[in-house]
mmCIF file of C-alpha atoms and ligand atoms in Angstrom:
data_model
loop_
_atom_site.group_PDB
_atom_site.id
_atom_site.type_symbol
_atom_site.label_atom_id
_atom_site.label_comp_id
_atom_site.label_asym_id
_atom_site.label_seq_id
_atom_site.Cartn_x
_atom_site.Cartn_y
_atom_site.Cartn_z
ATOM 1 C CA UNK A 10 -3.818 20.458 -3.111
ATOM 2 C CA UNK A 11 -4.170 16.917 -1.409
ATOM 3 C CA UNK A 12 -5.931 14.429 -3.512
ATOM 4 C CA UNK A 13 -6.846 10.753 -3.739
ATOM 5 C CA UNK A 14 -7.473 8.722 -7.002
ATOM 6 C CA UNK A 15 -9.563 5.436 -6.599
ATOM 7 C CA UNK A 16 -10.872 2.900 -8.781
ATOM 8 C CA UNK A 17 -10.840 -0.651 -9.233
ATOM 9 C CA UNK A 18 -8.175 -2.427 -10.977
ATOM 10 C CA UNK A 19 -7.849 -1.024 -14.962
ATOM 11 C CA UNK A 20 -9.784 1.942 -14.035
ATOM 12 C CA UNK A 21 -7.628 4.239 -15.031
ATOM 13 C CA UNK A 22 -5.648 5.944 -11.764
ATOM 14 C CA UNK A 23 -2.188 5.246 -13.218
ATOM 15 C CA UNK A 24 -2.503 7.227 -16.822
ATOM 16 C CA UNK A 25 -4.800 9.721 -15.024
ATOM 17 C CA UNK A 26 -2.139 9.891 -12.273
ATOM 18 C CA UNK A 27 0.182 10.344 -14.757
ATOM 19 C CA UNK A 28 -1.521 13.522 -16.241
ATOM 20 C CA UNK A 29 -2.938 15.022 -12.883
ATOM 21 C CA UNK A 30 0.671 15.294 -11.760
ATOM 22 C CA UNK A 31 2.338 17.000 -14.597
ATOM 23 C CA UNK A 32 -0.619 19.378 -15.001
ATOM 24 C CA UNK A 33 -1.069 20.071 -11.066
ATOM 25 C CA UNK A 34 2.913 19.075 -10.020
ATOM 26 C CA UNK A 35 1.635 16.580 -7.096
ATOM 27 C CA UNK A 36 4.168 14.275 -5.895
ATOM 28 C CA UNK A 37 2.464 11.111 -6.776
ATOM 29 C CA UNK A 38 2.312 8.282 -4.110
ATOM 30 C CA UNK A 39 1.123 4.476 -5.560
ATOM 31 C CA UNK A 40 1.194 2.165 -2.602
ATOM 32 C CA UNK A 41 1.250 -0.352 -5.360
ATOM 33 C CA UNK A 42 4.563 0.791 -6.777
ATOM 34 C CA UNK A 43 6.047 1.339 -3.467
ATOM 35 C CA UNK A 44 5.409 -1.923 -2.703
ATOM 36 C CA UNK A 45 6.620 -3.353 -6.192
ATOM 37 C CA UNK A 46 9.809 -1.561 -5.847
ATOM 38 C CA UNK A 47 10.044 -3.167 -2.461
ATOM 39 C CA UNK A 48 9.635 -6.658 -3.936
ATOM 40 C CA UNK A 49 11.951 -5.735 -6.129
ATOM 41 C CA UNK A 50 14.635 -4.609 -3.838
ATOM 42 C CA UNK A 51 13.775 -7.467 -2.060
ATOM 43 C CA UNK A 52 13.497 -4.922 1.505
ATOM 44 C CA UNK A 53 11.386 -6.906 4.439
ATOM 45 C CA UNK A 54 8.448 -4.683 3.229
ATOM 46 C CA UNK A 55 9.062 -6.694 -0.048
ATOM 47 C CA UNK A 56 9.761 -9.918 1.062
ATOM 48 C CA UNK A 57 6.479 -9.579 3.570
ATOM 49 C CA UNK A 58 4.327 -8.394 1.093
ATOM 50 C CA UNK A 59 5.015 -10.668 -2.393
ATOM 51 C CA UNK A 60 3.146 -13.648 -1.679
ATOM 52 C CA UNK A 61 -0.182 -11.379 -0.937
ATOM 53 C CA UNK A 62 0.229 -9.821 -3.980
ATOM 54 C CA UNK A 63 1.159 -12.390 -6.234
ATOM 55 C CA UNK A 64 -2.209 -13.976 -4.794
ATOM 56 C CA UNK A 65 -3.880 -10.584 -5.985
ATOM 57 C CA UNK A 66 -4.916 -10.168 -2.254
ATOM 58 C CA UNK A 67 -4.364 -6.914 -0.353
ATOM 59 C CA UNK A 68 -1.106 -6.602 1.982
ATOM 60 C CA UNK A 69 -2.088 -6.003 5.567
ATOM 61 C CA UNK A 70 -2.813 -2.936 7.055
ATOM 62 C CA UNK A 71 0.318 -2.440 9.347
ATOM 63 C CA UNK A 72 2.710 -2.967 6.518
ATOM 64 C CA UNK A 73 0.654 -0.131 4.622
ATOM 65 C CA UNK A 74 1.081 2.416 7.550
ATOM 66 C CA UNK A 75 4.722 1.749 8.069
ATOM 67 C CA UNK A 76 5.222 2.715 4.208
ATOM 68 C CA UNK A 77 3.198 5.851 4.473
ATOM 69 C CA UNK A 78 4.546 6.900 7.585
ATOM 70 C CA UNK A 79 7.750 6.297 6.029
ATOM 71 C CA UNK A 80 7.126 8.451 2.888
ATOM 72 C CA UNK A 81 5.906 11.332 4.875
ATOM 73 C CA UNK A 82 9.049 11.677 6.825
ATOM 74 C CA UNK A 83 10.256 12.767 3.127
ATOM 75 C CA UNK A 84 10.310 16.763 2.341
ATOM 76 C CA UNK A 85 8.834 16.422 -1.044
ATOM 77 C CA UNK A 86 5.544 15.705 0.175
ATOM 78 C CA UNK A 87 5.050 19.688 1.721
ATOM 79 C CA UNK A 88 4.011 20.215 -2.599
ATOM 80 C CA UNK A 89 0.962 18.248 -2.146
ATOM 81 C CA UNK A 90 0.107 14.812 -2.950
ATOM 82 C CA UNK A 91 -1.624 12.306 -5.086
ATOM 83 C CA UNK A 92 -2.884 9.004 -3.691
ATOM 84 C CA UNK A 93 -2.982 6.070 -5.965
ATOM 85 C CA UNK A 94 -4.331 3.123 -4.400
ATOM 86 C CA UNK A 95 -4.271 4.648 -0.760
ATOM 87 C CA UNK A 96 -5.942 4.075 1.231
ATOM 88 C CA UNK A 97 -8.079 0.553 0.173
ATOM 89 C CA UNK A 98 -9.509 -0.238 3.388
ATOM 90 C CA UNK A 99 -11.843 1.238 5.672
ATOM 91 C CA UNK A 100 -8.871 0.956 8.627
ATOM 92 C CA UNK A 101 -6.653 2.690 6.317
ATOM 93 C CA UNK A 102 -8.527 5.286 5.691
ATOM 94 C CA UNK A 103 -8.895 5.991 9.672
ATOM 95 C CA UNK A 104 -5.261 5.925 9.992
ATOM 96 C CA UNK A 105 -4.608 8.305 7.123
ATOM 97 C CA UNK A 106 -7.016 10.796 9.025
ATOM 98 C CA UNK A 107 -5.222 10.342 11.862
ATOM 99 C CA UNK A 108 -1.366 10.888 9.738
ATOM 100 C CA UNK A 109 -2.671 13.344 8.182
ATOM 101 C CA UNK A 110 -4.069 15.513 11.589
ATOM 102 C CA UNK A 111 -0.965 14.892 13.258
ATOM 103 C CA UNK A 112 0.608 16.575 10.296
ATOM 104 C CA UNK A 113 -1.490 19.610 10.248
ATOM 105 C CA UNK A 114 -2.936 18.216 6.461
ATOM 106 C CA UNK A 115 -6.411 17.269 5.175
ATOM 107 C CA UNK A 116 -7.483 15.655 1.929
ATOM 108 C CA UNK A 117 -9.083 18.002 -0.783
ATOM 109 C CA UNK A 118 -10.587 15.588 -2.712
ATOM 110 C CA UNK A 119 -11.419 11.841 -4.005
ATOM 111 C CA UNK A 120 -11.657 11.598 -7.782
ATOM 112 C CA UNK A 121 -13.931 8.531 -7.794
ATOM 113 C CA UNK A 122 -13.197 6.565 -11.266
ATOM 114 C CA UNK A 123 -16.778 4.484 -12.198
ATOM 115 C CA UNK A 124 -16.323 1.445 -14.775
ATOM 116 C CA UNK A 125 -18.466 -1.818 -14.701
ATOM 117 C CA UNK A 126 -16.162 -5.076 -13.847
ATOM 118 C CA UNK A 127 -16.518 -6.124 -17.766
ATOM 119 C CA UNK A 128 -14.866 -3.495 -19.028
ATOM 120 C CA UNK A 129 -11.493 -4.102 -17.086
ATOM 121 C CA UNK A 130 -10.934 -7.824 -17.965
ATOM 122 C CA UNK A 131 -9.805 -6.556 -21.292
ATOM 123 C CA UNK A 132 -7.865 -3.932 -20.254
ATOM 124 C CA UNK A 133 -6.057 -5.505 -17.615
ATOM 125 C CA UNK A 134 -5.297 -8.817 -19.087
ATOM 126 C CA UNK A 135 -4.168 -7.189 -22.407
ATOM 127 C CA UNK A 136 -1.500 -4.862 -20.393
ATOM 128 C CA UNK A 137 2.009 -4.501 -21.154
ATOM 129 C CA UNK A 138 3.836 -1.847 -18.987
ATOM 130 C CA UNK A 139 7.812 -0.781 -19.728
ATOM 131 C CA UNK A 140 10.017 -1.602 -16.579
ATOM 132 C CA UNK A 141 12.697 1.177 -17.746
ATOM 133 C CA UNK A 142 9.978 4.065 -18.626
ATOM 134 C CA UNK A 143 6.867 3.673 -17.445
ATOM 135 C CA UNK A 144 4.989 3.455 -20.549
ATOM 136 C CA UNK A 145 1.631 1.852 -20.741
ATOM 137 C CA UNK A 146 0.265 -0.233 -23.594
ATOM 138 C CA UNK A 147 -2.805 -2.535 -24.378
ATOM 139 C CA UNK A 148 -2.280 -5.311 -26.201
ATOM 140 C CA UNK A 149 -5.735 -5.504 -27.757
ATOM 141 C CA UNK A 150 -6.443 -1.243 -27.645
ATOM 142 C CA UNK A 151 -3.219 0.046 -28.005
ATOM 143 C CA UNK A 152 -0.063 -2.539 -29.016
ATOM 144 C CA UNK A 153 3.704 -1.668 -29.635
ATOM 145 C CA UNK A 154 4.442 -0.698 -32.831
ATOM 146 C CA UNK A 155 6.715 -4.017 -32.211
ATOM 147 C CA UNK A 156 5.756 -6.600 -30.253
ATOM 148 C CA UNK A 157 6.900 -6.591 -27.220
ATOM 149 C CA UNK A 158 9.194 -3.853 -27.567
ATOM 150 C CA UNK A 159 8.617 -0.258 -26.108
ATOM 151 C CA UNK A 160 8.112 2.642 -29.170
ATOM 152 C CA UNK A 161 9.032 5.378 -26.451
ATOM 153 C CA UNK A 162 12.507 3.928 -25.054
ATOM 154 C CA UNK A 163 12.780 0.185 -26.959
ATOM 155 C CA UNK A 164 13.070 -1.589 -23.473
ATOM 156 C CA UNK A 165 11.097 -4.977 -23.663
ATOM 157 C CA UNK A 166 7.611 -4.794 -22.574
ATOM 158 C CA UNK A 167 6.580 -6.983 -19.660
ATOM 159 C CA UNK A 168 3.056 -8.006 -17.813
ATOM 160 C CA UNK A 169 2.580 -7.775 -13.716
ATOM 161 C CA UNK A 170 2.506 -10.605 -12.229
ATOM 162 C CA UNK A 171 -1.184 -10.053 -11.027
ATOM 163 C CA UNK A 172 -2.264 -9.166 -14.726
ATOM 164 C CA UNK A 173 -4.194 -12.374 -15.081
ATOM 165 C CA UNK A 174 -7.952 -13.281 -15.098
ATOM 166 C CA UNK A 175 -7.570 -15.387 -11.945
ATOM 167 C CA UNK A 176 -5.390 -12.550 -9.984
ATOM 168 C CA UNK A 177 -7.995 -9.767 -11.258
ATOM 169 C CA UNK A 178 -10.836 -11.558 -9.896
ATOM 170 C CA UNK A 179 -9.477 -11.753 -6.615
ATOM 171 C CA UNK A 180 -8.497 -7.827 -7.225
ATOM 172 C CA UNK A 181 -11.853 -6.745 -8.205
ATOM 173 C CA UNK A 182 -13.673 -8.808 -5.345
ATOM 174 C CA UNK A 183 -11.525 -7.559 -2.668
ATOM 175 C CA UNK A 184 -11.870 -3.713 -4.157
ATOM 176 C CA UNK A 185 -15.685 -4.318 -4.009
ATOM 177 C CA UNK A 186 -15.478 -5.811 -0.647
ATOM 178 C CA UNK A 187 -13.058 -3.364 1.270
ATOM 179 C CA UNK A 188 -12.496 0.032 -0.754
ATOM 180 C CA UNK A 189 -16.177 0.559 -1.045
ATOM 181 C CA UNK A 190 -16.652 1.280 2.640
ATOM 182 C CA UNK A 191 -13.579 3.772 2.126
ATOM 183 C CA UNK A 192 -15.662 5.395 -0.779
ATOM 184 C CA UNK A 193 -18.250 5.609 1.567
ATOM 185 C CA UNK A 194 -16.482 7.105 4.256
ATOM 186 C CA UNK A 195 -15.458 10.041 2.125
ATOM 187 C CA UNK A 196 -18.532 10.732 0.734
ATOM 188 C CA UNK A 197 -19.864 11.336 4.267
ATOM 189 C CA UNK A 198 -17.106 14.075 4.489
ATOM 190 C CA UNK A 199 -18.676 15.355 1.057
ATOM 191 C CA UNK A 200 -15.403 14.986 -0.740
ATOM 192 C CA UNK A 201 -16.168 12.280 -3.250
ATOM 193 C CA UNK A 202 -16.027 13.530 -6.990
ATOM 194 C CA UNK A 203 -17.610 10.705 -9.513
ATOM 195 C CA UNK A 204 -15.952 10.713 -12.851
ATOM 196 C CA UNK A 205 -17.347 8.215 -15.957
ATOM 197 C CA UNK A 206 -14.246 5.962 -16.526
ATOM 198 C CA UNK A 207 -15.607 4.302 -19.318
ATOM 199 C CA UNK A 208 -15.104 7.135 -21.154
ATOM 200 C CA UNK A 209 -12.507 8.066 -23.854
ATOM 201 C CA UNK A 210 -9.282 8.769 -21.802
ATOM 202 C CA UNK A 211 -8.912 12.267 -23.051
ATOM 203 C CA UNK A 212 -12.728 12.933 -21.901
ATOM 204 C CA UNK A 213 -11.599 11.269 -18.737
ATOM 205 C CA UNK A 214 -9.237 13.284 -18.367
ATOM 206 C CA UNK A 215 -11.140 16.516 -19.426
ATOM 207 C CA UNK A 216 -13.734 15.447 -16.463
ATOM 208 C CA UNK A 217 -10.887 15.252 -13.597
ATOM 209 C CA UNK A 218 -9.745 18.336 -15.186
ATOM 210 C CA UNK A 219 -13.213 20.245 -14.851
ATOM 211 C CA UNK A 220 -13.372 18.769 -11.256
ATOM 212 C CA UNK A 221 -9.551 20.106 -10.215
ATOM 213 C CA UNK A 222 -10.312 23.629 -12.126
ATOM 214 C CA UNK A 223 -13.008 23.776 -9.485
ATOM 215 C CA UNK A 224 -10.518 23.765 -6.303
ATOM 216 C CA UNK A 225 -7.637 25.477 -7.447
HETATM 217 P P1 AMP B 204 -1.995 -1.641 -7.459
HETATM 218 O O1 AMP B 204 -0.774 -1.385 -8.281
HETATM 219 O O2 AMP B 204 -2.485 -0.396 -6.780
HETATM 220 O O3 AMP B 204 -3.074 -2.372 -8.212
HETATM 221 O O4 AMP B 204 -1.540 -2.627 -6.284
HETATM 222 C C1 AMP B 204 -1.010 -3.907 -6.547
HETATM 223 C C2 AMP B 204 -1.119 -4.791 -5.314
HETATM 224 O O5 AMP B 204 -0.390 -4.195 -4.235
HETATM 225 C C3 AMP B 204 -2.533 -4.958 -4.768
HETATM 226 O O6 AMP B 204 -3.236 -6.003 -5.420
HETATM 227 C C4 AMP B 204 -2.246 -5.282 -3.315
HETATM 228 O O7 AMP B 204 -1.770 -6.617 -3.177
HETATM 229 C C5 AMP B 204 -1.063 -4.376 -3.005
HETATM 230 N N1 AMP B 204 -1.491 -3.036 -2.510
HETATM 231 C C6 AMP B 204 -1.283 -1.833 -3.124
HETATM 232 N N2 AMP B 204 -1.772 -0.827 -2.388
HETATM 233 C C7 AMP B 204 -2.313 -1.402 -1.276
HETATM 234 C C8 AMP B 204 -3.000 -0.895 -0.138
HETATM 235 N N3 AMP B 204 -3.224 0.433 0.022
HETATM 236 N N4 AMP B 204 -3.420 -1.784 0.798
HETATM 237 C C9 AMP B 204 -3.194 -3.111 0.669
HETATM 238 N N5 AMP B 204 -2.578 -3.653 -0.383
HETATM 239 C C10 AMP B 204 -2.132 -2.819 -1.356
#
């Protein structure tokens, strides 16, 4: 099963991610963390794409493509995958059509997560991720039981870079901007599934669930 999360920022796609793949054992690919490993490492993907994401703005199309192409030529991906933040653009989402023919694969299905702008100032501005786990808090919905401090593993907590109002409105007008036409293109191929993601995060997941029942 080949699937594709979207969502604006704070939607949701990383916990739901998160569940999908140990229920469903997708291999999960997050351009996002690909590319924040690659900052990290400090690669030429990295160093290329920091300053556009620091800005909250979306890294150019080529650089995307290289880093899919690139995880493709891995094995793992034969399981069946799960996009996270892939493709955001209209362009992308041509190419990936175009990978994914040449590859003799098709996409299944686009879980579409719903929430009003609102509701993700909160929860993107109050979150705290761990850098040695991968544990997600809120600061405002769901702290640390210490400050700062992860319950799971005790690493200290830290905030992305882009986690701030000014970065997030950036994020949310470019989503609206250039992964709408993407959620339109997909829903011409009658494969986009709407899910409330408003919702209580065990409903949302319960929804995805109902949806993923329905294609196994
Ligand atoms: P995310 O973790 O998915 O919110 O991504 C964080 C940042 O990485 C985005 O704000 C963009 O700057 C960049 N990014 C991630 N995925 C893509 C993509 N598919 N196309 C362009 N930029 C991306």
């Amino acid at each position: 099963m080949n699937l594709l999360i979207i969502g604006a920022p704070g939607a949701g796609k990383g916990t739901m991610s998160e569940r999908i793949m140990d229920d469903y054992h997708l291999i999960h690919v997050s351009t996002g963390d690909m590319l924040r490993a690659a900052v990290k490492n400090e690669t030429a993907v990295g160093l290329k794409a920091q300053e556009y994401m620091n800005r909250g703005e979306l890294v150019p199309d080529e650089i995307i493509h290289d880093i899919i192409v690139e995880r493709f030529s891995q094995d793992d991906m034969e399981a069946g995958f799960l996009f996270d933040g892939y493709p955001r653009t209209y362009a992308q989402a041509v190419d990936l059509d175009e990978i994914l023919k040449q590859l003799g694969k098709k996409l299944d299905c686009v879980i579409n997560l719903n929430i009003e702008d609102q509701e993700l100032i909160e929860r993107i501005t109050g979150r705290r991720l761990c850098p040695a786990c991968g544990e997600i808090y809120n600061i405002y919905t769901k702290p640390s039981k210490v400050e700062g401090v992860c319950d799971r593993c005790g690493e200290s907590l830290i905030q992305r870079k882009d986690d701030n109002l000014e970065s997030l409105q950036v994020r949310l007008s470019e989503y609206h901007k250039n992964t709408q036409p993407v959620i339109e293109y997909y829903q011409e191929l009658g494969i986009v599934k709407d899910v409330d993601a408003s919702k209580d995060k065990e409903d949302v997941y319960s929804d995805i669930r109902d949806i993923l029942e329905g294609l196994c």
